[in-house]
Coordinates of C-alpha atoms in Angstrom, one line a residue:
Chain K
X296 CA 129.8 -57.4 77.9
X297 CA 131.9 -60.8 77.0
X298 CA 130.8 -61.4 73.5
X299 CA 129.2 -65.6 74.2
X300 CA 131.3 -67.3 72.1
X301 CA 129.2 -69.1 69.2
X302 CA 128.7 -72.7 69.3
X303 CA 126.7 -73.2 65.7
X304 CA 125.9 -70.3 63.3
X305 CA 123.2 -70.8 60.6
X306 CA 123.5 -68.3 57.3
X307 CA 120.9 -68.0 54.9
X308 CA 119.9 -71.6 55.5
X309 CA 118.0 -72.6 52.5
X310 CA 116.0 -76.6 52.4
X311 CA 113.7 -77.9 49.6
X312 CA 112.4 -80.8 49.5
X313 CA 111.9 -81.3 45.3
X314 CA 110.3 -78.4 44.7
X315 CA 108.6 -77.3 47.4
X316 CA 110.5 -74.7 50.1
X317 CA 110.3 -75.7 53.4
X318 CA 113.1 -73.3 54.7
X319 CA 113.7 -70.5 53.5
X320 CA 116.7 -68.6 54.4
X321 CA 117.5 -68.9 58.3
X322 CA 120.0 -67.3 59.6
X323 CA 120.8 -67.2 63.4
X324 CA 123.7 -67.6 65.8
X325 CA 123.3 -70.6 68.9
X326 CA 125.4 -70.0 71.5
X327 CA 127.8 -72.2 73.8
X328 CA 126.0 -74.1 76.6
X329 CA 122.7 -72.4 76.1
X330 CA 119.3 -73.5 75.4
X331 CA 118.2 -72.7 72.7
X332 CA 114.2 -73.2 71.9
X333 CA 112.9 -73.4 68.4
X334 CA 108.8 -72.6 69.0
X335 CA 106.7 -72.5 65.9
X336 CA 103.3 -74.5 64.3
X337 CA 103.5 -77.4 62.3
X338 CA 104.8 -76.8 58.4
X339 CA 107.5 -74.0 60.1
X340 CA 110.6 -75.9 59.3
X341 CA 112.0 -76.5 62.4
X342 CA 112.5 -80.5 62.2
X343 CA 113.9 -79.9 58.7
X344 CA 116.2 -76.8 60.4
X345 CA 117.3 -79.5 63.1
X346 CA 118.3 -82.3 60.3
X347 CA 120.4 -80.1 58.3
X348 CA 122.8 -79.1 61.4
X349 CA 123.0 -82.8 61.7
X350 CA 123.5 -83.5 57.0
X351 CA 120.9 -85.4 57.8
X352 CA 120.1 -84.8 54.0
X353 CA 122.5 -87.0 53.2
X354 CA 120.0 -89.5 54.1
X355 CA 116.9 -88.1 51.4
X356 CA 117.8 -87.5 47.5
X357 CA 114.8 -84.9 47.3
X358 CA 116.0 -83.1 50.5
X359 CA 118.2 -80.1 49.2
X360 CA 120.1 -77.9 51.8
X361 CA 121.3 -75.2 50.6
X362 CA 123.1 -72.0 52.8
X363 CA 126.6 -71.9 55.5
X364 CA 125.8 -73.8 58.2
X365 CA 128.8 -73.2 60.5
X366 CA 129.7 -75.7 63.9
X367 CA 132.8 -74.3 66.2
X368 CA 134.2 -72.3 63.5
X369 CA 134.3 -75.0 60.2
X370 CA 131.7 -75.0 57.7
X371 CA 129.9 -78.6 58.2
X372 CA 129.4 -78.6 54.4
X373 CA 133.2 -79.1 54.0
X374 CA 133.9 -81.1 56.3
X375 CA 136.4 -84.3 56.0
X376 CA 134.5 -87.3 58.1
X377 CA 131.0 -87.0 58.3
X378 CA 131.0 -89.4 60.7
X379 CA 132.9 -87.5 63.4
X380 CA 130.1 -84.1 63.2
X381 CA 127.5 -87.3 64.4
X382 CA 128.8 -88.5 66.8
X383 CA 129.1 -84.7 68.6
X384 CA 125.9 -84.3 67.8
X385 CA 123.5 -86.3 69.1
X386 CA 119.5 -86.0 67.9
X387 CA 116.4 -87.3 70.0
X388 CA 113.6 -87.4 67.7
X389 CA 109.9 -87.3 68.2
X390 CA 109.3 -90.8 69.1
X391 CA 111.2 -93.0 70.9
X392 CA 113.8 -94.9 68.8
X393 CA 114.8 -98.5 71.1
X394 CA 117.4 -100.1 69.4
X395 CA 116.7 -104.4 69.2
X396 CA 119.5 -104.4 72.0
X397 CA 119.8 -104.7 75.7
X398 CA 119.0 -101.3 77.3
X399 CA 122.8 -101.5 78.5
X400 CA 123.8 -102.3 74.7
X401 CA 122.0 -99.4 73.6
X402 CA 123.7 -97.2 76.2
X403 CA 127.2 -98.9 75.9
X404 CA 126.7 -98.5 71.7
X405 CA 128.5 -94.9 70.9
X406 CA 131.4 -95.1 72.9
X407 CA 132.3 -98.5 71.7
X408 CA 132.1 -98.0 68.3
X409 CA 134.0 -95.4 69.2
X410 CA 136.8 -98.2 70.5
X411 CA 136.2 -98.4 74.3
X412 CA 136.1 -102.1 75.2
X413 CA 137.4 -102.0 79.1
X414 CA 134.2 -103.2 81.2
X415 CA 134.7 -101.3 84.0
X416 CA 134.8 -97.8 81.6
X417 CA 131.9 -98.5 79.5
X418 CA 129.5 -99.7 83.3
X419 CA 130.4 -96.5 84.3
X420 CA 128.7 -94.6 81.1
X421 CA 126.6 -96.9 80.7
X422 CA 125.2 -95.3 84.8
X423 CA 126.0 -92.2 84.4
X424 CA 124.4 -91.7 80.9
X425 CA 121.1 -93.2 82.5
X426 CA 120.6 -92.2 85.3
X427 CA 121.1 -87.8 83.6
X428 CA 117.9 -89.5 81.5
X429 CA 116.4 -90.1 84.6
X430 CA 115.9 -93.3 84.0
X431 CA 119.0 -95.4 85.9
X432 CA 116.2 -96.2 88.8
X433 CA 113.4 -97.8 86.5
X434 CA 116.2 -99.9 84.2
X435 CA 119.0 -100.9 86.6
X436 CA 117.7 -104.0 87.9
X437 CA 116.8 -105.5 84.2
X438 CA 119.8 -103.9 81.8
X439 CA 119.8 -106.8 79.6
X440 CA 116.1 -106.7 78.4
X441 CA 115.5 -105.8 75.1
X442 CA 115.6 -101.8 74.2
X443 CA 112.3 -102.2 72.3
X444 CA 109.8 -103.4 75.1
X445 CA 110.4 -100.6 77.5
X446 CA 107.5 -98.2 77.9
X447 CA 107.6 -95.2 75.0
X448 CA 108.2 -92.9 79.0
X449 CA 111.4 -94.8 79.1
X450 CA 112.1 -96.1 75.5
X451 CA 112.5 -92.0 74.9
X452 CA 114.5 -91.7 78.1
X453 CA 116.8 -94.4 77.0
X454 CA 117.3 -92.4 73.3
X455 CA 118.2 -89.5 75.7
X456 CA 121.1 -91.2 77.4
X457 CA 122.1 -93.0 74.0
X458 CA 122.5 -90.1 72.6
X459 CA 124.1 -88.4 76.2
X460 CA 126.9 -91.2 75.5
X461 CA 127.6 -90.3 72.6
X462 CA 129.3 -87.2 74.9
X463 CA 127.9 -85.4 72.1
X464 CA 128.7 -80.8 72.5
X465 CA 125.5 -79.8 71.1
X466 CA 122.4 -81.9 71.6
X467 CA 119.3 -81.3 69.1
X468 CA 116.0 -82.7 71.1
X469 CA 112.9 -82.9 68.7
X470 CA 109.8 -82.4 70.5
X471 CA 111.6 -84.5 72.8
X472 CA 108.6 -84.8 75.1
X473 CA 105.4 -85.8 72.7
X474 CA 105.7 -89.4 74.3
X475 CA 107.0 -88.1 78.2
X476 CA 103.9 -87.9 81.1
X477 CA 104.3 -85.4 82.1
X478 CA 106.3 -85.6 85.7
X479 CA 108.8 -87.9 83.8
X480 CA 108.8 -84.4 81.4
X481 CA 109.6 -82.3 84.2
X482 CA 112.5 -84.6 85.8
X483 CA 114.3 -84.1 82.0
X484 CA 113.7 -81.0 81.8
X485 CA 116.1 -80.8 85.1
X486 CA 118.6 -82.5 83.9
X487 CA 119.1 -80.7 80.7
X488 CA 119.1 -77.4 83.2
X489 CA 122.3 -79.4 84.9
X490 CA 123.5 -80.4 80.7
X491 CA 124.0 -77.0 79.3
X492 CA 127.4 -76.2 81.8
X493 CA 128.6 -79.1 79.5
X494 CA 126.6 -79.5 76.0
X495 CA 124.8 -77.2 74.1
X496 CA 121.1 -77.8 74.0
X497 CA 118.9 -76.6 70.7
X498 CA 115.2 -77.5 71.5
X499 CA 112.1 -77.6 68.8
X500 CA 109.5 -77.9 71.4
X501 CA 105.5 -77.3 69.7
X502 CA 105.0 -76.6 74.0
X503 CA 105.5 -72.8 74.2
X504 CA 105.8 -73.1 77.8
X505 CA 107.9 -75.7 77.6
X506 CA 110.5 -73.3 75.4
X507 CA 109.3 -70.7 78.5
X508 CA 111.1 -73.0 81.2
X509 CA 114.5 -73.9 79.6
X510 CA 115.2 -71.9 76.3
X511 CA 117.2 -69.2 77.1
X512 CA 116.9 -67.9 74.0
X513 CA 114.2 -69.0 71.4
X514 CA 113.1 -68.4 68.3
X515 CA 110.0 -68.0 66.4
X516 CA 109.9 -69.9 62.7
X517 CA 106.6 -69.3 60.9
X518 CA 106.2 -71.5 57.7
X519 CA 110.1 -71.7 56.8
X520 CA 111.2 -68.5 58.1
X521 CA 112.8 -67.0 61.6
X522 CA 110.3 -64.2 62.5
X523 CA 111.8 -62.9 65.6
X524 CA 114.4 -64.7 67.9
X525 CA 115.7 -63.4 71.5
X526 CA 115.6 -63.7 74.8
X527 CA 112.9 -66.3 76.0
X528 CA 111.9 -63.7 78.3
X529 CA 111.7 -60.3 76.1
X530 CA 110.0 -62.9 74.0
X531 CA 107.3 -64.0 76.1
X532 CA 106.3 -60.9 78.4
X533 CA 108.7 -58.2 76.7
X534 CA 108.0 -55.7 73.6
X535 CA 107.5 -59.0 71.0
X536 CA 109.0 -56.9 67.6
X537 CA 106.7 -58.7 65.0
X538 CA 103.0 -58.8 66.4
X539 CA 102.5 -62.7 65.1
X540 CA 104.7 -63.7 67.5
X541 CA 102.9 -62.5 70.5
X542 CA 99.4 -63.9 68.6
X543 CA 101.4 -67.2 68.8
X544 CA 103.3 -67.6 72.1
X545 CA 99.5 -66.4 73.3
X546 CA 97.9 -69.2 71.3
X547 CA 95.8 -67.2 69.7
X548 CA 96.8 -68.9 66.7
X549 CA 98.8 -72.0 65.6
Chain A
X39 CA 135.7 -69.4 57.8
X40 CA 133.0 -67.5 56.4
X41 CA 134.1 -63.9 57.9
X42 CA 131.2 -63.3 60.4
X43 CA 130.9 -64.7 62.2
X44 CA 134.3 -64.8 63.4
X45 CA 136.0 -66.7 65.5
X46 CA 138.4 -69.6 64.8
X47 CA 137.7 -72.9 64.6
X48 CA 137.5 -75.2 67.6
X49 CA 140.0 -78.0 68.5
X50 CA 137.4 -80.3 68.4
X51 CA 136.4 -79.4 65.2
X52 CA 139.4 -79.8 63.2
X53 CA 139.6 -83.0 64.2
X54 CA 136.1 -83.5 61.9
X55 CA 138.6 -83.8 59.0
X56 CA 140.6 -86.7 60.8
X57 CA 140.3 -89.6 59.1
X58 CA 140.7 -92.4 61.2
X59 CA 140.5 -96.2 60.0
X60 CA 136.3 -96.5 60.6
X61 CA 135.9 -94.3 57.6
X62 CA 138.4 -96.1 55.3
X63 CA 136.7 -99.2 56.5
X64 CA 133.4 -97.7 55.3
X65 CA 134.2 -96.3 52.3
X66 CA 136.1 -99.9 51.3
X67 CA 133.2 -101.5 52.5
X68 CA 131.2 -99.6 49.9
X69 CA 133.4 -100.1 47.4
X70 CA 133.2 -103.7 48.0
X71 CA 129.0 -103.9 47.8
X72 CA 129.1 -101.9 45.0
X73 CA 131.4 -104.6 42.9
X74 CA 128.8 -107.3 44.2
X75 CA 125.9 -105.4 42.8
X76 CA 127.2 -104.0 39.1
X77 CA 128.2 -108.5 38.9
X78 CA 124.4 -109.1 39.2
X79 CA 123.6 -106.7 36.1
X80 CA 126.1 -107.2 34.9
X81 CA 125.8 -111.6 34.6
X82 CA 122.2 -110.4 33.4
X83 CA 123.6 -108.8 30.9
X84 CA 125.9 -110.9 29.8
X85 CA 123.1 -113.8 29.2
X86 CA 121.1 -111.4 27.3
X87 CA 124.4 -110.5 25.4
X88 CA 124.9 -114.0 24.4
X89 CA 120.9 -116.1 23.7
X90 CA 120.3 -112.5 21.1
X91 CA 123.6 -112.9 19.7
X92 CA 122.9 -116.3 18.9
X93 CA 118.9 -116.0 18.3
X94 CA 119.3 -112.4 16.2
X95 CA 121.0 -113.6 13.0
X96 CA 117.3 -116.1 13.2
X97 CA 115.1 -113.0 13.9
X98 CA 116.6 -110.6 10.9
X99 CA 117.8 -113.6 8.2
X100 CA 115.5 -115.9 6.6
X101 CA 112.7 -115.6 9.9
X102 CA 109.2 -113.7 8.6
X103 CA 108.6 -112.5 12.4
X104 CA 105.0 -112.4 11.8
X105 CA 105.1 -116.1 10.4
X106 CA 106.6 -116.2 14.1
X107 CA 104.2 -115.3 16.1
X108 CA 101.3 -115.9 14.3
X109 CA 101.8 -119.5 12.5
X110 CA 100.8 -122.3 14.5
X111 CA 102.9 -124.7 12.7
X112 CA 106.7 -125.9 14.5
X113 CA 107.7 -128.1 11.6
X114 CA 111.9 -127.5 12.7
X115 CA 112.2 -131.0 11.4
X116 CA 110.3 -131.6 8.1
X117 CA 112.8 -132.7 5.4
X118 CA 110.6 -130.3 2.6
X119 CA 109.6 -127.3 4.5
X120 CA 110.7 -126.7 8.2
X121 CA 108.2 -124.0 9.4
X122 CA 108.8 -122.2 12.3
X123 CA 105.7 -121.1 14.1
X124 CA 105.1 -120.1 17.9
X125 CA 101.5 -119.8 17.9
X126 CA 100.7 -122.4 19.4
X127 CA 103.4 -122.5 21.6
X128 CA 102.5 -119.4 23.1
X129 CA 98.7 -120.0 23.9
X130 CA 100.1 -123.5 25.3
X131 CA 102.0 -121.9 27.5
X132 CA 99.3 -118.4 28.4
X133 CA 96.5 -121.7 28.3
X134 CA 99.1 -123.3 31.2
X135 CA 99.9 -120.9 33.2
X136 CA 96.4 -118.9 33.7
X137 CA 94.5 -121.9 35.0
X138 CA 97.9 -122.5 37.1
X139 CA 97.5 -118.6 38.5
X140 CA 93.0 -118.8 38.5
X141 CA 94.0 -121.8 40.8
X142 CA 97.3 -120.4 42.8
X143 CA 95.9 -116.8 43.1
X144 CA 92.8 -117.4 45.8
X145 CA 94.8 -120.9 47.1
X146 CA 97.9 -118.8 48.1
X147 CA 96.2 -115.4 49.4
X148 CA 93.6 -117.9 51.1
X149 CA 96.8 -119.7 52.7
X150 CA 98.8 -116.0 53.4
X151 CA 95.9 -114.6 54.9
X152 CA 95.0 -117.6 57.3
X153 CA 99.2 -118.0 58.6
X154 CA 99.4 -114.3 58.9
X155 CA 96.0 -112.9 60.2
X156 CA 94.0 -116.5 61.9
X157 CA 96.1 -118.5 62.4
X158 CA 99.0 -118.5 66.1
X159 CA 101.2 -120.3 67.3
X160 CA 102.4 -123.5 67.1
X161 CA 100.0 -123.9 64.0
X162 CA 101.3 -120.8 62.0
X163 CA 105.0 -122.1 62.4
X164 CA 104.3 -125.2 61.8
X165 CA 102.1 -124.5 58.5
X166 CA 105.2 -122.0 57.3
X167 CA 107.5 -124.7 58.0
X168 CA 105.3 -127.1 55.5
X169 CA 104.6 -124.1 52.9
X170 CA 108.2 -123.2 52.9
X171 CA 109.2 -127.3 53.0
X172 CA 106.9 -127.5 50.1
X173 CA 108.3 -124.5 48.0
X174 CA 111.4 -126.9 47.8
X175 CA 110.0 -129.6 46.1
X176 CA 111.9 -129.8 42.6
X177 CA 109.5 -130.3 40.1
X178 CA 111.1 -133.1 38.3
X179 CA 109.1 -134.3 41.0
X180 CA 106.0 -132.2 40.1
X181 CA 106.1 -133.3 36.6
X182 CA 106.3 -136.6 37.8
X183 CA 103.6 -136.3 40.0
X184 CA 101.5 -134.7 36.7
X185 CA 102.6 -138.3 35.2
X186 CA 101.4 -140.7 37.7
X187 CA 99.3 -139.2 39.9
X188 CA 96.8 -137.5 37.7
X189 CA 96.4 -138.4 34.1
X190 CA 95.2 -141.6 35.6
X191 CA 92.8 -140.0 38.1
X192 CA 91.9 -137.6 34.7
X193 CA 91.1 -140.6 32.6
X194 CA 88.6 -141.8 35.3
X195 CA 87.3 -138.7 36.3
X196 CA 86.3 -137.4 33.5
X197 CA 86.3 -140.1 31.0
X198 CA 88.7 -138.5 29.0
X199 CA 91.7 -140.5 26.7
X200 CA 94.4 -138.6 28.1
X201 CA 94.7 -137.3 30.9
X202 CA 98.0 -135.0 30.4
X203 CA 97.6 -131.7 29.0
X204 CA 96.2 -128.2 29.8
X205 CA 94.4 -129.3 32.9
X206 CA 96.8 -131.9 33.7
X207 CA 99.9 -129.5 33.4
X208 CA 97.6 -126.2 35.1
X209 CA 96.9 -127.8 38.5
X210 CA 100.4 -129.2 38.9
X211 CA 102.1 -125.7 37.9
X212 CA 99.1 -123.9 39.8
X213 CA 100.5 -126.3 43.3
X214 CA 104.4 -125.6 42.8
X215 CA 103.9 -121.5 42.4
X216 CA 101.2 -121.4 45.3
X217 CA 104.2 -122.0 48.2
X218 CA 106.3 -119.3 47.2
X219 CA 102.8 -117.1 46.5
X220 CA 102.0 -117.7 49.9
X221 CA 105.1 -117.0 51.0
X222 CA 105.8 -113.5 49.4
X223 CA 101.4 -112.4 50.4
X224 CA 102.6 -113.5 54.2
X225 CA 105.7 -111.3 54.1
X226 CA 103.3 -108.6 52.8
X227 CA 100.6 -108.6 55.4
X228 CA 103.0 -109.4 58.6
X229 CA 104.7 -105.5 56.8
X230 CA 101.4 -104.1 58.2
X231 CA 101.5 -102.1 61.7
X232 CA 99.4 -104.2 63.8
X233 CA 98.5 -100.7 64.7
X234 CA 95.9 -100.4 61.8
X235 CA 94.4 -103.4 62.7
X236 CA 94.1 -102.3 66.7
X237 CA 92.7 -99.1 65.1
X238 CA 90.5 -101.1 63.4
X239 CA 89.3 -103.4 66.2
X240 CA 89.1 -100.7 68.1
X241 CA 86.3 -98.9 66.3
X242 CA 84.2 -102.8 66.3
X243 CA 85.4 -103.9 62.7
X244 CA 84.9 -107.6 62.6
X245 CA 88.3 -109.3 61.7
X246 CA 87.2 -110.3 58.5
X247 CA 86.2 -106.4 57.8
X248 CA 89.4 -105.5 59.3
X249 CA 91.8 -107.5 56.7
X250 CA 89.4 -106.9 53.1
X251 CA 89.2 -103.3 54.7
X252 CA 92.3 -102.4 56.0
X253 CA 94.9 -104.9 56.1
X254 CA 94.1 -105.4 52.4
X255 CA 94.3 -102.0 50.9
X256 CA 97.4 -101.5 53.5
X257 CA 99.1 -104.6 51.6
X258 CA 97.5 -104.2 48.2
X259 CA 101.3 -103.3 46.7
X260 CA 103.3 -106.5 47.9
X261 CA 100.3 -109.9 47.0
X262 CA 100.4 -108.0 43.2
X263 CA 103.7 -108.3 43.0
X264 CA 103.4 -111.9 45.1
X265 CA 101.0 -112.7 42.4
X266 CA 103.1 -111.6 39.2
X267 CA 105.5 -112.6 40.5
X268 CA 103.8 -117.0 40.6
X269 CA 102.8 -115.9 36.6
X270 CA 106.3 -114.8 36.0
X271 CA 106.9 -118.5 36.9
X272 CA 104.5 -120.2 35.9
X273 CA 106.0 -119.0 32.4
X274 CA 109.3 -120.0 33.3
X275 CA 108.8 -123.6 34.2
X276 CA 109.3 -125.8 32.0
X277 CA 110.1 -129.7 33.5
X278 CA 106.8 -130.0 34.8
X279 CA 104.5 -129.1 33.1
X280 CA 106.9 -130.6 30.1
X281 CA 106.2 -133.9 31.5
X282 CA 102.0 -133.3 32.3
X283 CA 100.9 -130.9 29.5
X284 CA 101.4 -134.0 26.7
X285 CA 103.8 -132.4 24.5
X286 CA 102.1 -131.8 21.3
X287 CA 102.0 -129.3 19.1
X288 CA 98.3 -127.9 19.1
X289 CA 95.9 -125.3 19.2
X290 CA 93.5 -126.2 22.2
X291 CA 90.4 -126.8 22.2
X292 CA 89.4 -128.1 25.6
X293 CA 90.8 -128.0 28.7
X294 CA 91.8 -131.9 28.4
X295 CA 94.2 -131.1 25.1
X296 CA 97.2 -131.7 24.7
X297 CA 99.1 -128.6 24.2
X298 CA 103.2 -127.6 24.6
X299 CA 104.8 -124.9 26.0
X300 CA 106.9 -122.4 24.8
X301 CA 110.4 -123.6 27.2
X302 CA 108.9 -127.6 27.1
X303 CA 110.2 -126.3 23.7
X304 CA 113.6 -125.6 24.5
X305 CA 114.5 -128.2 26.9
X306 CA 113.5 -131.0 24.6
X307 CA 114.6 -129.8 20.9
X308 CA 118.0 -128.3 22.2
X309 CA 120.0 -130.6 22.8
X310 CA 119.2 -132.6 19.0
X311 CA 119.5 -129.1 17.1
X312 CA 122.7 -128.7 15.2
X313 CA 124.9 -125.4 17.1
X314 CA 124.4 -122.4 13.9
X315 CA 121.6 -124.2 12.0
X316 CA 117.5 -122.2 11.4
X317 CA 116.7 -124.9 14.2
X318 CA 119.3 -123.9 16.4
X319 CA 118.7 -120.0 16.1
X320 CA 115.1 -119.9 16.3
X321 CA 115.0 -121.8 19.5
X322 CA 117.4 -119.3 20.6
X323 CA 114.8 -116.3 20.0
X324 CA 112.1 -118.2 21.7
X325 CA 114.9 -117.6 25.1
X326 CA 115.1 -113.9 23.8
X327 CA 110.9 -114.0 23.6
X328 CA 110.9 -115.6 27.1
X329 CA 113.6 -113.3 28.4
X330 CA 112.1 -110.1 27.5
X331 CA 108.6 -111.4 28.9
X332 CA 109.8 -111.9 32.1
X333 CA 111.5 -109.4 32.1
X334 CA 108.3 -107.0 31.7
X335 CA 106.7 -109.7 34.6
X336 CA 108.8 -108.9 36.5
X337 CA 109.0 -105.1 36.0
X338 CA 105.9 -104.5 36.3
X339 CA 106.2 -105.9 39.7
X340 CA 108.7 -103.9 40.6
X341 CA 106.7 -101.1 39.9
X342 CA 103.6 -101.9 41.3
X343 CA 105.8 -102.0 44.6
X344 CA 107.0 -98.6 44.7
X345 CA 104.2 -97.5 42.4
X346 CA 102.1 -97.0 45.9
X347 CA 104.5 -96.8 47.8
X348 CA 105.6 -93.6 46.4
X349 CA 101.7 -92.6 46.9
X350 CA 101.7 -93.3 50.6

């Protein structure tokens, strides 16, 4: 068997907010074109982990990150253009963020920032991204409407469409389905399964069943530590190395 | 490259070192913004250095610091024995500002609550525009109102010999400070998320309960800042107080007494004091004192705004 390509390698990652350590030395590999699930109870460091991947500690003076994050073979702490890095890594936050501009402009923002001006090219990107995010049919007649006026679930799909419009290599999803109804969640999950042909996806979720449905491999975080990481089916049905993992996926604590 | 990853960097990963035009524009803008921010600091420091330089010779020279703050006798132009005591001036400023705040705080908070929480649609928009218009009235016009309208009104109503004093200038200053305080207080109320109001209203809380138990606590810092900025405005106001206070040196015993304010003293006398004289430098010392008071008030407003923000 050929060794899988490592898209993202994390080595001894530690994240602290002031004195308080949120992530205490996590090491793992994420393979190219897989959906990598991260599960764990509140406060286990899942979100901090995601934020560090996009160098978001720059927004928060209190947040200190140490260790290595290697993206595509490069340590992201010594790249020269952090904006180029962020453009390659799409992020979807738990609560939808419809920017205060039209639906069309929301999705066209990132291509425009990259310098795409051609109307036809923009139209094509907008339609493709909205379709993939399972939103096109609902908004195609009101692309000029304000994005922030859509319903919560629609805004979340708009947020996903916007992340896709960046043409990312790595997509970080932080509890994307909190504000989305179950039917739409299923549709987005189908989309994610198709997307992994092109991008690598890291899925942080509180719904262990969602990780089971979607993820190829899953990591279990607890109190800032990586308890274990394994093929998803192994984690849920096979021999887990740690009893705490079994307890959590079976809903006995968390 | 970390050894244990064992894969060479991909093409896109190498591209992350490319700094395009956007990157340089970003750096240029950060430098420009930094220069803009620093220039404000430099200007303020410059002003402080200037007034300190003019006044400092007096502070460490002929002035008795204790006497300066505790003597009620401000006789800078006396031929026999000039004295420089600002107690009466401080009491003047403090009493006028105090009365102004007694008037302005309830008015402006009430107006802010009405505009922000009760008024809707046209009423609300009209009121906001009117309040902003009020804030734009020049202070000399307020002083004129104090002299020409309030003065005879006070004489007639209270049967006193003169209507220029604490009462007159306090009312004028209160009316002057109220619009700006209203605007800031309303901004603070507007910053409270509607979700808070809806959550409280959904429990069956009355409008007033929502405002007093939920909106006020949430907007507390902004409201405090509005009041403190009003106080700062009161200390700093010159022209209206000069015109409405009577401008006579006095330790007041009633609200009808004439007083003189620190600011008004500088405005009225600096033009006539010979440059470099004790009088001139004493006026600059008052300037330093006012600068420090305003600085402390603004600092308090700032701490109030941030202090609460941290805890939440």
